[in-house]
XYZ file of C-alpha atoms in Angstrom:
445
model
C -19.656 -66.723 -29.416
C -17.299 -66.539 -26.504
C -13.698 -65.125 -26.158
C -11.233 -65.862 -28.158
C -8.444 -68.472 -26.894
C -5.415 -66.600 -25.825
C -7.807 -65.149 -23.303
C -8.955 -67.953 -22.170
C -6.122 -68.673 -19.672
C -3.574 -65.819 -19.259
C -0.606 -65.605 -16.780
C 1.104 -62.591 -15.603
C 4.582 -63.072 -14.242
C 5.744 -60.918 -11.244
C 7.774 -57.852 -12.185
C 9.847 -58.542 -9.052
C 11.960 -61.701 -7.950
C 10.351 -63.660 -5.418
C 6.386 -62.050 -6.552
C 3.825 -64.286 -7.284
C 2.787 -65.203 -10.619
C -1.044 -64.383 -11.397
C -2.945 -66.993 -13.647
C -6.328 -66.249 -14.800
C -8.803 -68.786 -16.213
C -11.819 -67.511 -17.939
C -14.227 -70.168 -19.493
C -16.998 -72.270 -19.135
C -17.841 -74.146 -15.957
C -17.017 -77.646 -15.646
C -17.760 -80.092 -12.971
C -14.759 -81.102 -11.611
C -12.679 -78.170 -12.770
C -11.134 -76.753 -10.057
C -9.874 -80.391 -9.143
C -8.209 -80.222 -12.730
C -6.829 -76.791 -12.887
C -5.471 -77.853 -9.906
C -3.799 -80.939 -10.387
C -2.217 -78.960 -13.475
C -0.449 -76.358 -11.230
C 0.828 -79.483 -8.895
C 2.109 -81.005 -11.976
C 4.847 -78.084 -12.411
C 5.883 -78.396 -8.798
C 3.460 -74.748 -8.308
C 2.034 -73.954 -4.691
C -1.230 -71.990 -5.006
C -0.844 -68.812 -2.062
C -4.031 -66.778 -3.206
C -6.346 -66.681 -4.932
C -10.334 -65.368 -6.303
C -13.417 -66.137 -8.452
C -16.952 -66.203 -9.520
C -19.111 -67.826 -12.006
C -22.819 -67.799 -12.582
C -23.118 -71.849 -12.555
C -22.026 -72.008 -16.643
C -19.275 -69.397 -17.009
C -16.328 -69.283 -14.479
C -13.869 -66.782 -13.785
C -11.130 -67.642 -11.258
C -7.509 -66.389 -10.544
C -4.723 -68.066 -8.577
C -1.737 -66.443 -7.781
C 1.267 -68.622 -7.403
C 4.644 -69.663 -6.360
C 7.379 -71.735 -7.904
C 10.739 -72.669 -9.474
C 12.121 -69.979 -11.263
C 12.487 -72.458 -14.276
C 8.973 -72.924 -14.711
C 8.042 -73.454 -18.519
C 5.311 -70.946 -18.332
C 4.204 -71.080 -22.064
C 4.085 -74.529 -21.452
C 1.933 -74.443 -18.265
C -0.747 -72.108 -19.780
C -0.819 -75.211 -22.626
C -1.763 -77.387 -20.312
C -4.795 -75.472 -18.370
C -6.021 -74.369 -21.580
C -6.382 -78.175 -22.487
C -8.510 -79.117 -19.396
C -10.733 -76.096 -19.854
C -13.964 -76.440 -21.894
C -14.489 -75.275 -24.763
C -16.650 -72.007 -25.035
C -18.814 -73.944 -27.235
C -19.999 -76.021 -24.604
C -22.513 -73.090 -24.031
C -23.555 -72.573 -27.355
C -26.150 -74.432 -29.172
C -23.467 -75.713 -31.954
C -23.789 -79.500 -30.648
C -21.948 -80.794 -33.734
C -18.580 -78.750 -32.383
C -18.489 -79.701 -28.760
C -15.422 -81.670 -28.120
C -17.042 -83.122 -25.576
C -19.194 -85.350 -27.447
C -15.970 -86.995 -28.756
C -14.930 -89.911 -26.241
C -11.504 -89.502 -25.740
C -9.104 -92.196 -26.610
C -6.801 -93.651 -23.947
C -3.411 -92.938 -24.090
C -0.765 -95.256 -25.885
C 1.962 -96.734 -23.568
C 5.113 -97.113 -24.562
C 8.164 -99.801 -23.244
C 11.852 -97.212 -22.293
C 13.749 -100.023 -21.816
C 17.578 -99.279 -21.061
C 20.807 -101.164 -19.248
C 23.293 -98.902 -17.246
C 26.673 -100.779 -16.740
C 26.907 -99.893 -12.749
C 24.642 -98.158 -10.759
C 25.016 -94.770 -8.659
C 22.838 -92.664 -6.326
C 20.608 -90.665 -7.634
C 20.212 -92.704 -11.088
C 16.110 -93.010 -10.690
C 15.738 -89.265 -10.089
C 17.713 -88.389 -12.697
C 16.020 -90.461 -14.782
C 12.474 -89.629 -13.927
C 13.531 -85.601 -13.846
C 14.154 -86.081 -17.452
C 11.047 -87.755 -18.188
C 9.356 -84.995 -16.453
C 10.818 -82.088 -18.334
C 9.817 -84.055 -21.411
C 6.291 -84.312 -20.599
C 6.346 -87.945 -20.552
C 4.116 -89.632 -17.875
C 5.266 -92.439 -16.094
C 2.355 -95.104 -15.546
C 4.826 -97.798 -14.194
C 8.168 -98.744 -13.189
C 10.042 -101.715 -12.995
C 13.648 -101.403 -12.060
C 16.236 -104.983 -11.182
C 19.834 -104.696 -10.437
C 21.817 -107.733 -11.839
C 24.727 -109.534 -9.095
C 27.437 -107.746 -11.197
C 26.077 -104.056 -10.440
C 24.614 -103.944 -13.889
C 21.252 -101.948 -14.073
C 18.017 -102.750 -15.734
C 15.089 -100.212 -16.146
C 11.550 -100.562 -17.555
C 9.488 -97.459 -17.560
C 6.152 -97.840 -19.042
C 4.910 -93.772 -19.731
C 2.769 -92.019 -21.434
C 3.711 -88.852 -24.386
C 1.059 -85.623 -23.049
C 2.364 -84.098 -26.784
C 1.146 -88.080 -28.382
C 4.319 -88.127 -30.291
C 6.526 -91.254 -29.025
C 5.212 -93.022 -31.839
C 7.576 -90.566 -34.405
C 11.185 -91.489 -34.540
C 11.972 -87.938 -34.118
C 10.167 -87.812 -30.269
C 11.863 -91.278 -29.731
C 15.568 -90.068 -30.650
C 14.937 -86.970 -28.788
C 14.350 -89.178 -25.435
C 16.955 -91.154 -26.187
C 19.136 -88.190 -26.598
C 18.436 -86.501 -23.012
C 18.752 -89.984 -21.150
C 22.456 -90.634 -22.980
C 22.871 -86.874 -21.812
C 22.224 -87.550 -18.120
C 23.708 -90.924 -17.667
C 27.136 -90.559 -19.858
C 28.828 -93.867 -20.339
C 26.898 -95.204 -17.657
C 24.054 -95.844 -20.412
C 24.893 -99.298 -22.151
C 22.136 -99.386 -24.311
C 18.451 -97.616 -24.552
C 14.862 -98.419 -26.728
C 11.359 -97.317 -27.099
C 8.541 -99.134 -28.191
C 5.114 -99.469 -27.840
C 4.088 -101.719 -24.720
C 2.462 -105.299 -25.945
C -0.013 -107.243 -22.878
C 2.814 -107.249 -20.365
C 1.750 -103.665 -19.249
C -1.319 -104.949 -18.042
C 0.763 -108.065 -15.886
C 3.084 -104.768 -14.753
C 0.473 -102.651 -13.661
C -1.380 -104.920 -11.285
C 2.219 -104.984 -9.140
C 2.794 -107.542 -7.158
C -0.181 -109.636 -5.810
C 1.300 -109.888 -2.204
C 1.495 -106.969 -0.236
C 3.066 -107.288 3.601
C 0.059 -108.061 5.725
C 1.376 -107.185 9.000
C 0.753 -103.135 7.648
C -1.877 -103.244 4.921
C -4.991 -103.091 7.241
C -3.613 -100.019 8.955
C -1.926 -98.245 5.598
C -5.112 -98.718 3.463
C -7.272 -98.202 6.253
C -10.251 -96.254 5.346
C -10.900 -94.682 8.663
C -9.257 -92.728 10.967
C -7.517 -94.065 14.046
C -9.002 -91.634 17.059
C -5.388 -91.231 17.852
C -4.106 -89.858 14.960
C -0.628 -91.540 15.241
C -0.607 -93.007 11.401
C 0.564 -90.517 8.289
C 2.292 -87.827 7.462
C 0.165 -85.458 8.707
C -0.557 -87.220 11.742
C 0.643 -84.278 14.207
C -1.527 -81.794 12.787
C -5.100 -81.439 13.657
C -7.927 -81.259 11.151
C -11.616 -80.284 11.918
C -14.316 -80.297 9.681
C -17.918 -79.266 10.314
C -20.811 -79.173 8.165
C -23.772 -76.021 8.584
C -26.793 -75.951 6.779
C -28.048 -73.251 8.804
C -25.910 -70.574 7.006
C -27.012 -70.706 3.307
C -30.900 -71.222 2.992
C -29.246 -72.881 -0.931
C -25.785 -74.664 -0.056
C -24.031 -76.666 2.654
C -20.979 -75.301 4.201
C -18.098 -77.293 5.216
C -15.465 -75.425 7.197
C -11.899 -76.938 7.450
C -9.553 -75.784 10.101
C -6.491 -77.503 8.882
C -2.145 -77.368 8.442
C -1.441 -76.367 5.204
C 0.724 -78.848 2.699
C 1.294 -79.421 -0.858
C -1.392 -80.200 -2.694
C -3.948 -79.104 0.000
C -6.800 -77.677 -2.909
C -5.819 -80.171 -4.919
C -6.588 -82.778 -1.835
C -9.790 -81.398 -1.214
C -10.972 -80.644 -4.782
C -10.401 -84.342 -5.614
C -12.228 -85.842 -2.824
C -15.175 -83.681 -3.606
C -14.742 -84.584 -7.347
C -14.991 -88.074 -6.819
C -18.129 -87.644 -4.434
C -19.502 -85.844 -7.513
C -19.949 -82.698 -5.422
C -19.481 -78.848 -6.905
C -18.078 -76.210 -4.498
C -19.887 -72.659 -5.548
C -17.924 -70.698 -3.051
C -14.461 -71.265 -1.067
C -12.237 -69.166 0.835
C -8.844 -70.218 2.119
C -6.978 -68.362 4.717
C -3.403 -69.230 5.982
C -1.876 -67.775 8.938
C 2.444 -67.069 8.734
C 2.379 -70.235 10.491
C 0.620 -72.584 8.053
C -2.671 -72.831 9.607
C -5.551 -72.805 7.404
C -8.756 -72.343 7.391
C -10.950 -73.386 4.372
C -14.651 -72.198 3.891
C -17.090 -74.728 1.173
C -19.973 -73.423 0.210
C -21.370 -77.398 -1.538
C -24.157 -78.555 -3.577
C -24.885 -82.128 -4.177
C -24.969 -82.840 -8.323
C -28.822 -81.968 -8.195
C -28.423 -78.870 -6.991
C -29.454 -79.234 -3.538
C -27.918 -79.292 -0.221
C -26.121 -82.107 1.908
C -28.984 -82.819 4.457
C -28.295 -86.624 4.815
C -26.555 -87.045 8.245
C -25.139 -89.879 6.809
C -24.016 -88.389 3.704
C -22.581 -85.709 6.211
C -20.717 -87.879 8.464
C -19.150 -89.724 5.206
C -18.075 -86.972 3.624
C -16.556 -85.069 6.452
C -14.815 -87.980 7.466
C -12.995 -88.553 4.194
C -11.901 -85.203 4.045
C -10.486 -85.456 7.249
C -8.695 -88.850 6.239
C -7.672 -87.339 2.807
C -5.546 -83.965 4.821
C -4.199 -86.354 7.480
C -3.365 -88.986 4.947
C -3.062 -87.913 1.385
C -0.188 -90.545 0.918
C 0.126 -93.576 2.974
C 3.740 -94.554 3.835
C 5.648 -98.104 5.397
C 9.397 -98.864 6.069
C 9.604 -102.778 6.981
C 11.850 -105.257 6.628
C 12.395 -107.929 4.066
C 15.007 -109.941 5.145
C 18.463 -107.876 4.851
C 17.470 -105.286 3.034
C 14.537 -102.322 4.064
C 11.550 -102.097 1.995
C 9.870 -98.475 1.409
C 5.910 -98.663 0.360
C 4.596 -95.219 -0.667
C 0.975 -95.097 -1.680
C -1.641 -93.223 -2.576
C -6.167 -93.213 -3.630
C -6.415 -92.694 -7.513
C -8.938 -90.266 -8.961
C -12.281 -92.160 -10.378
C -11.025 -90.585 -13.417
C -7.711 -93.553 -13.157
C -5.339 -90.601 -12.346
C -2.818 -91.084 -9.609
C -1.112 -88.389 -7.793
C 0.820 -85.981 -9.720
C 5.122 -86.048 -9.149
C 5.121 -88.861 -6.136
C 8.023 -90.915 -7.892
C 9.725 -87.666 -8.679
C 9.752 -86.575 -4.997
C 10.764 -90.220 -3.481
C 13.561 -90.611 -5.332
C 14.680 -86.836 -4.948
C 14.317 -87.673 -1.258
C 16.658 -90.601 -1.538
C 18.999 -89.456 -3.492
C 19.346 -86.228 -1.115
C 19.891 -88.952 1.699
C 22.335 -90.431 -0.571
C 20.149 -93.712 0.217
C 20.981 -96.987 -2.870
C 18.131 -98.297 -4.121
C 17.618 -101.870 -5.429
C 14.892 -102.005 -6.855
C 11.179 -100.494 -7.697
C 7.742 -101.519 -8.707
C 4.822 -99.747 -9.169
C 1.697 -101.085 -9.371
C -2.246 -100.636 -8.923
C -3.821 -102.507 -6.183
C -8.000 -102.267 -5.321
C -8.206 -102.716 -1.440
C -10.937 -101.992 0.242
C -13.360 -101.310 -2.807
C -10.450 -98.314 -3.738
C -7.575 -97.984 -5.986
C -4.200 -97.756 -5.023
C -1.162 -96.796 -7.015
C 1.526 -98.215 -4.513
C 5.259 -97.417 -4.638
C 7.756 -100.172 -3.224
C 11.536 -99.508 -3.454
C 13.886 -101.943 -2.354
C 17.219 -100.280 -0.594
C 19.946 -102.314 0.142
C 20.036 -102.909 3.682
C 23.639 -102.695 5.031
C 25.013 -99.653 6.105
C 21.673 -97.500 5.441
C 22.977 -93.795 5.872
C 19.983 -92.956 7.718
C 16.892 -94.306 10.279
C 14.174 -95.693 9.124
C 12.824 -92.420 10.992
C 14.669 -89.862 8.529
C 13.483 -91.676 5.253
C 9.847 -91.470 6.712
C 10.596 -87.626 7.738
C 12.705 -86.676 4.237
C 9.757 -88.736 1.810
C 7.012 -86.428 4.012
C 9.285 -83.127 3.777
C 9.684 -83.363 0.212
C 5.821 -85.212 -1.424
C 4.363 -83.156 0.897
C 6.468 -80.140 1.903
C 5.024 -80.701 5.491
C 7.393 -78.001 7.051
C 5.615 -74.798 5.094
C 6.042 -71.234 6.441
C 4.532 -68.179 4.606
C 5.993 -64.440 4.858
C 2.510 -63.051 4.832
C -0.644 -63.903 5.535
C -3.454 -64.186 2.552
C -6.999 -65.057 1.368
C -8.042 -67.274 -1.821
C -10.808 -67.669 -3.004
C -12.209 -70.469 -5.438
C -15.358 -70.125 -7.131
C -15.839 -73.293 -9.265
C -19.316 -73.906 -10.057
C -23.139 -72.862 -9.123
C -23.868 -69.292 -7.107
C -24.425 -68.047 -4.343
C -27.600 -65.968 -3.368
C -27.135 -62.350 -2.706
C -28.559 -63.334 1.063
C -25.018 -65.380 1.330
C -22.792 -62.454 -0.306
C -24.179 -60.073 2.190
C -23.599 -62.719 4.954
C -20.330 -62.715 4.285
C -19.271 -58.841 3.636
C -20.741 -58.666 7.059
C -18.610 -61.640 8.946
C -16.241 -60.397 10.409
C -14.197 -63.351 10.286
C -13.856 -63.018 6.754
C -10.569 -61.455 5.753
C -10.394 -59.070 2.491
């Protein structure tokens, strides 16, 4: 009948300061899990420096070991990976108690309205820190500040615990935000948002033209010179002469936040299961990243088209997994931060937390934000634009770029050791590939 629950996702913390935590996930196979499991970790600000797995193409078994804040809510984080985990009846016969077959409901979205009486650095982050550390999502933003310094905020978020409808939830919010901005806060509601969330989330229809062909661009430039990663060179090559059963895709890369969570997204939303990886970073960052693919029929990628496409997103999603503008608009400096949304309508994970950390640690003003959803190019955007005052800007145009890249993306990454993880997600590999690579001796243990 399966295992039972509290085995399902266990984490071992290290006995030592500065050891990595273990996590564990044993369950049924998913499509797409990795990408999930993944996207949870990013979510509490985790970096993922090893890890191992296997699973027979229904039952998975996979271990990352990770590294963090010391304040990580740990109890909390196994919550959450237990929640995008199947259920172990999904390989039973009991239909009638699948979850799955339950579509599930969207999300309600609520209005946090709130007036500060001046403004101060650092106000947004603070702000959206709390929100964080309440588990509240923040869909969209829409932040003015009045001639006479006063302050007006509209979040629009989303409760993961579905409890912003109880007064109790609704004082408790209330209670951290009076917390963090004192007498500052004039006055603060929550309700739940009526048709003008849809108006907000579309943004603004005007985006500058002079830099949205290059900033949503699709392909590469064969210079490299746009995004954050733009410096560091990514390969990726495609052999279907290794596995007589799977494609492999090898990425020689520069490791950076989110890197498995980069690549097991793209490969999500090309409806493509990895049944083997290995990752391998050097002390210096450089990776290298071993895919062992199946299309969703179980066969491999023999379409050279197919292989040109998909090895050319990944290389656009590791050079480019945000997109980023400083321009002007008339005084003041506009920033535009953007970044693809998941097929699944899920945007990045902590992007507004780490611009305005950035800003605030540049002790840059900001005037005002919007975020909204913009389809360019046949894609889906969830774009960022921040409005900073522009006289007497503490820092270049050039440091914003660099401190936004240092901190969405930790770009400058060093490791004390080198190590090996490895990500089973779904399918197998024959025995014919196991023995292929015990013998490579390329392949680290």
């Amino acid at each position: 009948m399966g295992i039972l629950q509290e085995d399902v996702v266990v984490i071992s913390k290290g006995e030592k300061p500065g050891e990595s935590t273990v996590i564990t996930v044993n369950c049924p196979d998913k499509a797409g899990l990795g990408c999930d499991l993944c996207r949870v970790i990013l979510l509490f600000g985790l970096s993922i420096c090893k890890g191992d797995g296997q699973t027979d193409g229904k039952w998975c078994y996979i271990v990352f070991w990770v590294v963090g804040k010391p304040s990580t809510r740990w109890n909390l984080l196994k919550q959450r990976l237990l929640e995008v985990c199947p259920s172990y009846f999904s390989t039973s016969e009991i239909d009638f108690y699948k979850p799955e077959n339950q579509q599930p409901r969207p999300p309600d979205v609520f209005l946090l309205k709130f007036w500060c009486s001046y403004d101060y650095e650092g106000l947004l982050h603070d702000v959206t820190e709390v929100l964080c550390e309440l588990e509240l999502t923040i869909e969209r933003v829409k932040v003015s500040t009045a001639p006479d310094g006063r302050v007006m905020d509209l979040f629009y978020i989303t409760d993961t615990r579905e409890l912003l409808r109880t007064k109790m939830r609704q004082e408790e919010t209330i209670h951290y935000l009076k917390n963090v901005l004192g007498k500052a806060l004039i006055n603060c509601e929550i309700e739940l948002a009526g048709p003008e969330f849809t108006a907000c989330s579309q943004g603004s229809p005007f985006l500058p033209s002079a830099i949205t062909e290059d900033m949503f661009s699709l392909e590469l430039p064969n210079d490299h010179r746009s995004g954050f990663l733009a410096h560091n060179p990514v390969s990726v090559t495609v052999d279907n002469a290794f596995s007589p059963s799977h494609t492999l895709v090898k990425i020689l890369c520069k490791d950076h936040k989110g890197l498995i969570y980069d690549i097991t997204r793209t490969l999500k939303d090309y409806n493509i299961q990895i049944s083997y990886g290995r990752f391998f970073a050097s002390r210096k960052g450089n990776c290298e990243v071993d895919l062992f693919l199946m299309q969703a029929d179980g066969k491999k990628i023999v379409d050279p088209n197919k292989q040109n496409a998909l090895c050319s997103r990944l290389r656009m999603e590791l050079l480019r997994p945000l997109r980023l503008a400083v321009v002007s608009r008339g005084p003041d400096t506009e920033l535009l931060v953007a970044n693809p949304v998941e097929l699944s309508g899920r945007g990045r994970p902590l992007v507004f937390h780490d611009i305005t950390l950035a800003l605030k640690n540049l002790n840059t003003p900001i005037f005002s934000v919007e975020i909204g959803r913009h389809v360019i190019h046949d894609r889906e955007w969830e774009v960022y634009r921040i409005l900073l005052e522009g006289d007497g800007l503490p820092v270049s145009r050039n440091k914003i770029e660099e401190a936004i890249a240092t901190t969405t993306l930790g770009c400058c990454i060093s490791y004390d050791h080198q190590f090996t993880t490895t990500i089973t997600i779904s399918g197998q590999l024959s025995m014919g590939d196991v023995r292929n690579l015990v013998d490579d001796p390329n392949v680290g243990c």
